[in-house]
Coordinates of C-alpha atoms in Angstrom, one line a residue:
X27 CA -0.1 0.1 0.2
X28 CA 1.4 3.6 -0.8
X29 CA 2.6 6.0 1.6
X30 CA 1.1 9.5 1.6
X31 CA 2.7 12.7 2.3
X32 CA 1.5 14.9 5.0
X33 CA 2.6 18.1 3.2
X34 CA 5.8 19.4 6.0
X35 CA 9.2 19.1 5.4
X36 CA 11.1 16.5 7.9
X37 CA 14.6 18.3 8.7
X38 CA 15.1 15.8 11.9
X39 CA 18.5 14.1 12.0
X40 CA 19.0 10.6 12.9
X41 CA 20.1 9.6 16.5
X42 CA 24.1 9.0 15.1
X43 CA 24.4 12.0 13.3
X44 CA 23.3 14.1 16.3
X45 CA 25.7 12.5 18.6
X46 CA 28.6 12.9 16.1
X47 CA 27.6 16.5 15.8
X48 CA 27.9 17.1 19.6
X49 CA 31.1 15.1 20.3
X50 CA 32.7 17.5 17.4
X51 CA 31.7 20.5 19.1
X52 CA 32.7 19.3 22.4
X53 CA 36.3 18.3 20.9
X54 CA 36.4 22.0 19.4
X55 CA 35.6 23.5 22.8
X56 CA 38.4 21.6 24.6
X57 CA 40.7 22.5 21.9
X58 CA 39.9 26.0 22.1
X59 CA 40.0 26.0 26.0
X60 CA 43.3 24.4 26.0
X61 CA 44.9 27.0 23.7
X62 CA 43.6 29.8 25.9
X63 CA 44.8 28.5 29.2
X64 CA 48.1 27.6 27.3
X65 CA 48.2 31.6 26.0
X66 CA 47.5 32.8 29.5
X67 CA 50.1 30.6 31.2
X68 CA 52.6 31.5 28.7
X69 CA 51.8 35.2 29.4
X70 CA 51.9 34.6 33.3
X71 CA 55.2 33.1 32.8
X72 CA 56.8 35.9 30.4
X73 CA 55.6 38.5 33.0
X74 CA 56.2 36.5 36.4
X75 CA 59.0 37.5 38.8
X76 CA 62.1 35.5 38.7
X77 CA 62.2 35.8 42.5
X78 CA 60.7 32.3 43.4
X79 CA 62.2 32.7 46.8
X80 CA 61.3 36.3 47.6
X81 CA 63.7 39.1 48.6
X82 CA 67.2 38.8 50.0
X83 CA 68.8 41.8 51.7
X84 CA 72.6 42.3 51.1
X85 CA 73.7 44.2 54.4
X86 CA 76.9 46.5 53.3
X87 CA 78.6 48.1 55.9
X88 CA 79.5 51.4 54.7
X89 CA 78.7 55.2 55.2
X90 CA 76.4 56.8 52.5
X91 CA 78.1 58.9 50.0
X92 CA 77.1 60.2 46.2
X93 CA 79.4 57.5 44.5
X94 CA 78.0 54.8 46.5
X95 CA 74.3 55.7 45.9
X96 CA 74.8 55.9 42.3
X97 CA 76.4 52.3 42.0
X98 CA 74.0 51.0 44.1
X99 CA 71.1 52.4 42.0
X100 CA 72.7 50.9 39.2
X101 CA 73.1 47.4 40.8
X102 CA 69.3 47.4 41.6
X103 CA 68.4 48.6 37.9
X104 CA 70.0 45.5 36.9
X105 CA 67.7 43.2 38.6
X106 CA 70.1 41.1 40.5
X107 CA 68.6 37.8 41.2
X108 CA 71.0 35.0 43.4
X109 CA 69.7 31.4 43.7
X110 CA 66.1 32.7 43.1
X111 CA 66.4 35.7 45.7
X112 CA 65.9 39.1 44.3
X113 CA 69.0 41.2 45.8
X114 CA 68.3 44.4 47.8
X115 CA 71.1 46.1 49.1
X116 CA 70.9 47.7 52.8
X117 CA 73.5 49.7 54.4
X118 CA 74.3 48.8 58.1
X119 CA 76.4 50.5 60.8
X120 CA 77.9 47.1 62.3
X121 CA 80.4 44.9 60.7
X122 CA 79.0 42.2 62.6
X123 CA 75.8 42.3 60.9
X124 CA 77.5 42.6 57.2
X125 CA 77.8 40.5 54.6
X126 CA 79.8 43.2 52.3
X127 CA 82.3 46.2 53.9
X128 CA 83.8 48.8 52.3
X129 CA 87.5 49.9 53.5
X130 CA 90.1 52.0 52.4
X131 CA 93.7 52.3 53.4
X132 CA 96.2 49.7 54.1
X133 CA 95.1 46.0 53.5
X134 CA 96.7 44.8 56.8
X135 CA 94.9 47.3 58.8
X136 CA 91.8 46.2 57.3
X137 CA 92.3 42.5 58.0
X138 CA 93.5 43.6 61.5
X139 CA 89.8 45.3 61.9
X140 CA 87.9 42.5 60.6
X141 CA 89.7 40.2 63.0
X142 CA 88.8 42.3 65.6
X143 CA 85.0 41.8 64.6
X144 CA 85.7 38.3 64.1
X145 CA 85.0 38.5 60.4
X146 CA 86.9 36.8 57.4
X147 CA 87.0 38.0 54.0
X148 CA 85.3 35.3 51.6
X149 CA 87.9 36.1 49.1
X150 CA 91.1 37.8 48.6
X151 CA 89.9 39.7 45.6
X152 CA 88.5 43.3 46.6
X153 CA 87.6 45.2 43.8
X154 CA 87.9 49.1 44.1
X155 CA 84.2 50.7 44.1
X156 CA 84.8 54.1 43.9
X157 CA 87.9 56.4 44.0
X158 CA 88.1 59.6 46.1
X159 CA 90.4 62.1 44.3
X160 CA 92.7 64.0 47.1
X161 CA 93.9 67.4 46.2
X162 CA 94.2 71.1 46.9
X163 CA 90.7 73.3 47.4
X164 CA 91.9 76.8 46.7
X165 CA 90.6 80.0 46.8
X166 CA 89.9 82.3 43.8
X167 CA 93.0 84.4 44.6
X168 CA 95.4 81.5 45.0
X169 CA 97.2 80.5 41.7
X170 CA 97.9 76.5 41.7
X171 CA 97.3 75.7 37.9
X172 CA 100.2 73.3 36.9
X173 CA 101.8 73.2 40.4
X174 CA 102.9 70.1 41.6
X175 CA 102.6 68.5 45.0
X176 CA 106.3 69.2 46.4
X177 CA 105.9 72.8 45.3
X178 CA 102.8 73.4 47.1
X179 CA 104.5 72.3 50.2
X180 CA 106.3 75.7 50.5
X181 CA 103.2 77.3 50.4
X182 CA 101.4 76.6 53.5
X183 CA 99.3 73.9 52.6
X184 CA 96.9 73.0 55.7
X185 CA 96.0 69.2 56.0
X186 CA 92.6 69.7 58.1
X187 CA 91.2 66.9 60.1
X188 CA 88.7 65.0 58.7
X189 CA 86.9 61.3 58.5
X190 CA 89.7 59.7 56.9
X191 CA 93.5 59.8 58.4
X192 CA 94.6 57.8 55.1
X193 CA 93.4 60.3 52.7
X194 CA 95.5 63.1 55.2
X195 CA 98.4 60.7 55.1
X196 CA 98.2 60.7 51.0
X197 CA 98.3 64.2 50.8
X198 CA 101.1 64.5 53.6
X199 CA 102.9 61.8 51.7
X200 CA 102.6 63.8 48.4
X201 CA 103.4 66.9 49.6
X202 CA 106.7 65.6 51.1
X203 CA 107.9 63.8 48.1
X204 CA 106.9 60.4 50.2
X205 CA 108.7 61.3 53.4
X206 CA 107.4 59.4 56.3
X207 CA 109.0 61.4 59.0
X208 CA 108.0 64.8 57.4
X209 CA 104.5 63.5 56.8
X210 CA 103.9 62.7 60.3
X211 CA 105.0 66.2 61.3
X212 CA 102.6 67.6 58.8
X213 CA 99.6 65.8 60.2
X214 CA 100.2 66.4 63.8
X215 CA 100.7 70.1 63.1
X216 CA 97.0 70.1 61.8
X217 CA 95.5 67.5 64.1
X218 CA 93.2 69.9 65.6
X219 CA 92.3 72.1 62.6
X220 CA 89.0 71.2 60.9
X221 CA 88.0 72.5 57.5
X222 CA 85.5 75.0 58.9
X223 CA 88.2 76.2 61.1
X224 CA 90.7 76.4 58.1
X225 CA 88.1 78.2 56.2
X226 CA 87.3 80.6 58.8
X227 CA 90.8 81.5 59.4
X228 CA 90.8 82.1 55.7
X229 CA 93.6 79.5 54.6
X230 CA 94.0 79.8 51.0
X231 CA 95.1 76.3 50.6
X232 CA 93.6 73.1 51.9
X233 CA 94.5 69.5 51.2
X234 CA 91.2 67.6 51.0
X235 CA 89.4 64.7 49.3
X236 CA 87.2 66.3 46.3
X237 CA 83.8 65.7 47.9
X238 CA 85.5 67.9 50.9
X239 CA 86.0 70.9 49.1
X240 CA 84.5 73.6 51.1
X241 CA 81.9 76.0 49.6
X242 CA 83.7 79.3 47.9
X243 CA 86.7 76.8 47.2
X244 CA 87.9 75.1 43.9
X245 CA 89.3 71.8 43.7
X246 CA 92.6 71.0 41.8
X247 CA 94.2 67.5 41.5
X248 CA 98.2 67.9 40.9
X249 CA 98.5 64.2 39.5
X250 CA 95.1 62.4 40.0
X251 CA 96.0 61.1 43.3
X252 CA 93.2 59.2 44.6
X253 CA 92.2 57.0 47.8
X254 CA 90.7 53.8 46.8
X255 CA 87.6 52.2 48.5
X256 CA 87.3 48.3 48.0
X257 CA 84.5 46.0 48.5
X258 CA 85.1 43.1 50.4
X259 CA 82.9 40.2 50.6
X260 CA 82.6 38.4 53.9
X261 CA 82.4 34.8 55.1
X262 CA 78.7 33.6 56.7
X263 CA 78.4 33.9 60.2
X264 CA 75.4 33.1 62.7
X265 CA 74.2 36.9 61.9
X266 CA 74.9 36.5 58.0
X267 CA 73.8 33.4 56.1
X268 CA 75.2 31.6 53.0
X269 CA 72.7 33.2 50.6
X270 CA 73.9 36.6 51.9
X271 CA 77.4 36.0 51.2
X272 CA 76.4 34.7 47.6
X273 CA 74.6 38.2 47.0
X274 CA 77.9 39.8 48.4
X275 CA 80.0 37.9 45.6
X276 CA 77.5 38.7 43.3
X277 CA 77.8 42.3 44.0
X278 CA 81.5 42.4 44.1
X279 CA 81.3 40.8 40.2
X280 CA 79.3 43.8 39.6
X281 CA 81.7 46.1 40.8
X282 CA 84.3 44.3 38.8
X283 CA 82.3 44.5 35.6
X284 CA 81.2 48.2 36.0
X285 CA 84.3 50.0 37.8
X286 CA 87.6 50.4 36.2
X287 CA 90.2 48.5 38.2
X288 CA 93.3 50.4 37.0
X289 CA 96.5 50.1 39.1
X290 CA 98.7 53.3 39.9
X291 CA 101.8 53.9 38.1
X292 CA 105.1 53.4 40.2
X293 CA 105.3 57.2 41.5
X294 CA 102.0 57.3 42.6
X295 CA 102.3 53.7 44.2
X296 CA 105.3 55.1 46.0
X297 CA 103.2 57.8 47.8
X298 CA 100.6 55.6 48.6
X299 CA 102.8 53.1 50.2
X300 CA 104.5 55.8 52.4
X301 CA 100.8 57.1 53.2
X302 CA 100.6 53.4 54.8
X303 CA 103.3 54.1 57.1
X304 CA 102.4 57.7 57.9
X305 CA 98.8 56.7 58.8
X306 CA 100.2 54.0 61.0
X307 CA 102.4 56.1 62.9
X308 CA 100.0 59.4 63.2
X309 CA 97.3 56.9 64.7
X310 CA 99.7 55.5 67.3
X311 CA 99.2 56.3 70.7
X312 CA 101.6 56.1 73.7
X313 CA 100.4 53.4 75.9
X314 CA 100.8 55.8 79.0
X315 CA 100.3 59.2 79.8
X316 CA 102.8 61.6 81.9
X317 CA 99.6 64.0 82.4
X318 CA 97.7 64.5 85.6
X319 CA 94.3 65.2 86.7
X320 CA 93.7 68.0 88.8
X321 CA 93.7 67.2 92.2
X322 CA 93.1 63.5 91.7
X323 CA 89.5 64.1 90.9
X324 CA 87.6 60.9 91.1
X325 CA 86.2 59.4 87.8
X326 CA 83.4 57.4 86.6
X327 CA 83.5 56.5 83.1
X328 CA 80.0 55.4 81.3
X329 CA 81.0 53.7 78.2
X330 CA 78.7 52.8 75.4
X331 CA 79.0 49.2 74.1
X332 CA 76.4 49.2 71.7
X333 CA 76.7 47.9 68.1
X334 CA 77.3 51.2 67.2
X335 CA 81.0 51.0 68.3
X336 CA 81.6 48.3 65.7
X337 CA 81.8 51.1 63.3
X338 CA 85.4 51.4 61.5
X339 CA 87.7 54.4 61.7
X340 CA 90.7 54.0 59.6
X341 CA 90.3 50.2 59.2
X342 CA 89.9 49.7 63.2
X343 CA 86.6 49.3 65.4
X344 CA 86.2 52.5 67.1
X345 CA 85.2 50.7 70.3
X346 CA 88.5 49.0 70.4
X347 CA 90.2 52.2 69.7
X348 CA 88.3 54.0 72.6
X349 CA 89.5 51.1 75.0
X350 CA 93.0 51.6 74.1
X351 CA 92.7 55.1 74.5
X352 CA 91.0 55.0 77.8
X353 CA 94.2 52.9 79.3
X354 CA 96.4 55.8 79.8
X355 CA 93.9 58.0 80.9
X356 CA 92.5 56.1 83.5
X357 CA 95.9 55.2 85.0
X358 CA 96.6 59.1 85.1
X359 CA 93.6 59.3 87.4
X360 CA 95.0 56.9 89.6
X361 CA 98.4 58.3 89.6
X362 CA 97.1 61.6 90.6
X363 CA 95.1 60.2 93.6
X364 CA 91.9 59.6 92.1
X365 CA 89.7 56.8 92.2
X366 CA 88.2 55.2 88.7
X367 CA 85.1 53.6 88.3
X368 CA 83.8 52.0 85.1
X369 CA 80.4 51.3 83.8
X370 CA 79.1 50.2 80.5
X371 CA 75.8 50.2 78.6
X372 CA 73.8 48.8 75.8
X373 CA 70.0 47.4 75.5
X374 CA 70.1 43.8 77.5
X375 CA 71.2 41.1 75.7
X376 CA 70.8 38.2 78.2
X377 CA 67.5 36.4 79.3
X378 CA 66.4 37.9 82.7
X379 CA 68.4 41.4 82.7
X380 CA 66.5 44.4 82.7
X381 CA 68.7 47.2 83.5
X382 CA 70.6 48.3 80.4
X383 CA 74.0 49.5 82.4
X384 CA 77.0 47.2 84.2
X385 CA 78.9 48.7 87.2
X386 CA 82.2 46.7 86.4
X387 CA 84.2 48.6 88.6
X388 CA 83.0 50.8 91.6
X389 CA 84.6 53.7 93.7
X390 CA 85.7 51.1 96.2
X391 CA 88.3 49.7 94.0
X392 CA 91.7 51.0 94.9
X393 CA 94.1 49.8 92.3
X394 CA 94.7 53.3 90.9
X395 CA 93.0 52.6 87.8
X396 CA 94.4 49.4 86.7
X397 CA 91.3 47.3 87.5
X398 CA 89.4 49.6 85.1
X399 CA 92.1 49.3 82.6
X400 CA 91.8 45.8 82.7
X401 CA 88.2 45.4 82.6
X402 CA 87.6 47.7 79.8
X403 CA 89.7 45.6 77.7
X404 CA 87.2 42.6 78.1
X405 CA 84.2 44.3 77.1
X406 CA 82.2 43.3 74.0
X407 CA 79.7 45.1 72.1
X408 CA 75.6 44.3 71.2
X409 CA 72.6 45.9 71.6
X410 CA 71.3 49.5 71.2
X411 CA 72.2 52.6 73.2
X412 CA 70.0 53.2 75.9
X413 CA 71.9 56.2 76.9
X414 CA 68.7 58.2 78.6
X415 CA 68.3 55.1 80.5
X416 CA 72.0 54.8 81.9
X417 CA 73.1 58.0 82.4
X418 CA 70.7 58.8 85.4
X419 CA 71.7 55.7 87.1
X420 CA 75.4 56.7 86.5
X421 CA 74.9 60.3 87.9
X422 CA 73.2 58.8 90.9
X423 CA 76.4 57.0 91.9
X424 CA 78.5 59.9 91.2
X425 CA 76.5 62.1 93.2
X426 CA 76.8 59.1 96.3
X427 CA 80.6 59.3 95.7
X428 CA 80.7 63.3 95.9
X429 CA 78.3 63.3 99.0
X430 CA 80.6 60.9 100.6
X431 CA 83.8 62.6 100.0
X432 CA 82.7 66.1 99.8
X433 CA 84.8 66.7 96.5
X434 CA 83.6 66.9 92.9
X435 CA 83.4 63.8 90.7
X436 CA 84.0 63.7 87.0
X437 CA 81.4 61.7 85.0
X438 CA 82.8 61.2 81.5
X439 CA 80.3 59.7 79.3
X440 CA 81.3 57.9 75.9
X441 CA 78.4 57.6 73.6
X442 CA 77.2 57.3 70.0
X443 CA 73.7 58.6 70.6
X444 CA 70.4 57.2 72.0
X445 CA 67.8 54.8 71.2
X446 CA 65.7 55.2 74.2
X447 CA 61.9 56.1 74.3
X448 CA 62.2 58.3 77.2
X449 CA 61.0 61.9 75.7
X450 CA 63.0 65.2 76.5
X451 CA 60.7 66.6 79.5
X452 CA 61.0 63.1 81.5
X453 CA 64.9 63.1 80.7
X454 CA 65.2 66.3 81.9
X455 CA 63.3 65.6 85.2
X456 CA 65.7 62.8 85.6
X457 CA 68.9 64.3 85.4
X458 CA 67.7 67.4 87.6
X459 CA 66.5 65.1 90.4
X460 CA 69.9 63.6 90.8
X461 CA 72.2 66.2 90.1
X462 CA 73.9 67.6 93.3
X463 CA 76.2 70.4 91.5
X464 CA 79.3 68.5 92.7
X465 CA 79.2 66.3 89.3
X466 CA 81.2 67.6 86.4
X467 CA 79.5 65.7 83.2
X468 CA 82.0 65.5 80.2
X469 CA 80.2 64.0 77.0
X470 CA 82.3 62.4 74.2
X471 CA 79.9 61.5 71.1
X472 CA 81.3 59.4 68.6
X473 CA 79.5 58.0 65.4
X474 CA 77.4 59.2 62.8
X475 CA 74.0 59.6 64.9
X476 CA 73.3 63.3 66.2
X477 CA 74.4 63.8 69.8
X478 CA 71.7 63.6 72.3
X479 CA 70.6 67.4 72.4
X480 CA 69.1 67.1 76.0
X481 CA 72.3 65.1 77.4
X482 CA 74.6 68.0 75.7
X483 CA 72.6 70.8 77.1
X484 CA 72.7 69.4 80.5
X485 CA 76.5 68.9 80.6
X486 CA 77.4 72.3 79.3
X487 CA 75.2 73.7 81.5
X488 CA 77.0 72.0 84.5
X489 CA 80.0 73.5 83.6
X490 CA 81.0 70.3 81.4
X491 CA 81.7 69.7 77.9
X492 CA 79.7 68.2 75.0
X493 CA 82.5 67.0 72.5
X494 CA 81.8 65.6 69.0
X495 CA 85.0 64.9 67.6
X496 CA 86.0 63.7 64.0
X497 CA 85.8 60.1 63.4
X498 CA 89.6 59.9 63.5
X499 CA 91.7 58.3 66.3
X500 CA 93.8 61.5 66.8
X501 CA 90.5 63.5 67.2
X502 CA 89.0 61.0 69.3
X503 CA 92.1 60.9 71.5
X504 CA 92.1 64.6 71.7
X505 CA 88.4 64.8 73.1
X506 CA 89.1 62.1 75.7
X507 CA 92.2 63.9 77.0
X508 CA 89.8 67.1 77.2
X509 CA 87.2 65.3 78.9
X510 CA 89.6 63.4 81.5
X511 CA 91.6 66.5 82.2
X512 CA 94.7 65.2 81.0
X513 CA 97.5 66.9 79.0
X514 CA 99.9 64.6 77.3
X515 CA 103.6 65.6 76.5

């Protein structure tokens, strides 16, 4: 029997064909999704940071300077990565916390300073990180063009005290044609003259580094002499990890690649070698003083032993230099009939210790200063300078001693600043509450932090002094002598 049409089109697909189309569409969708994910992953990898392990600080012991800032900026711009860490340079004040140290001057002096900090170079290769030209700063009316160093020596060149004894020694060596004896004499003649003093006196010729040229003066370099500052990668310790030492080595390689490592010619090498000798002789201080203290004044020495005292001066740790300088001064007090007490202070480092000061030697000691001399040599460093906590306590002890004897007591405070939370008003109140008028405060402030203004004001208002010597051994030695009232021969 025949089949009749119903008049409508039949577009319905077979079941097999429908399933096939669905499968094709699913496969196409999966492929499109995979390609999208792949492209997104590639973009993510292209823009992802290489610092899988995060950032790593590179602690560098150095003073801030334009030359260093420029080099560090270039290093940061190079996006340094060490073992999947992004390296971030950071300046620190203590060599104990550094993975890399900057130093200038004789290599053996630098090694001795590292030994004093119980630090070891990780390499014997110390690249020059920058050079500081040494020359003559002259006034407009002083004609120096074409004049060499020996000729300048006859024209009254002043070698003012500054931050670097070695730079001054280089100038002295050049002025004396590498005569060590005459060079030491030149440095000693001007040891108390600062750049500001020389300018105020109208000195027309000053031997300085280029970056120390005072305003109104022009710098002239007779023969391109310079003091090289080197970068020294240090070995790991319990405070500096292996990754940081690798970062230090990476930075040293960067320095080698980006800073010219030229060697001085024979003439300049002779001047620099003699400067090594001059700086060592000039920094030497007599082991004993033949001076005296007025009336054998009893003296309490309050010594800052915070990590700030790890700062280097001419390759030596400032804390070690001060301990050495205190030796003959404290013996002088004893020889003149006075008693010597010794306290040190920093933030507490041992569990259970709450006060920041330690009374190592009291006024009961009758060894004429020898016990204090032995004690100061055994002091270490660490922590923060809690000066505003320690001074009132030491002042109280000095007042008690003066009350017992009826005589004045000298309070010598050697400080690098203060990290206390005590505000100015509270500190003034503490000082006023303990002051008897019989204590003579003598402040010697060292380091780069500013002197505590309240402490300085109190000392000077009580007839004492507040001295801020340059960071050089001779300048600090002079300040300590003034604080103790001792005159060296």
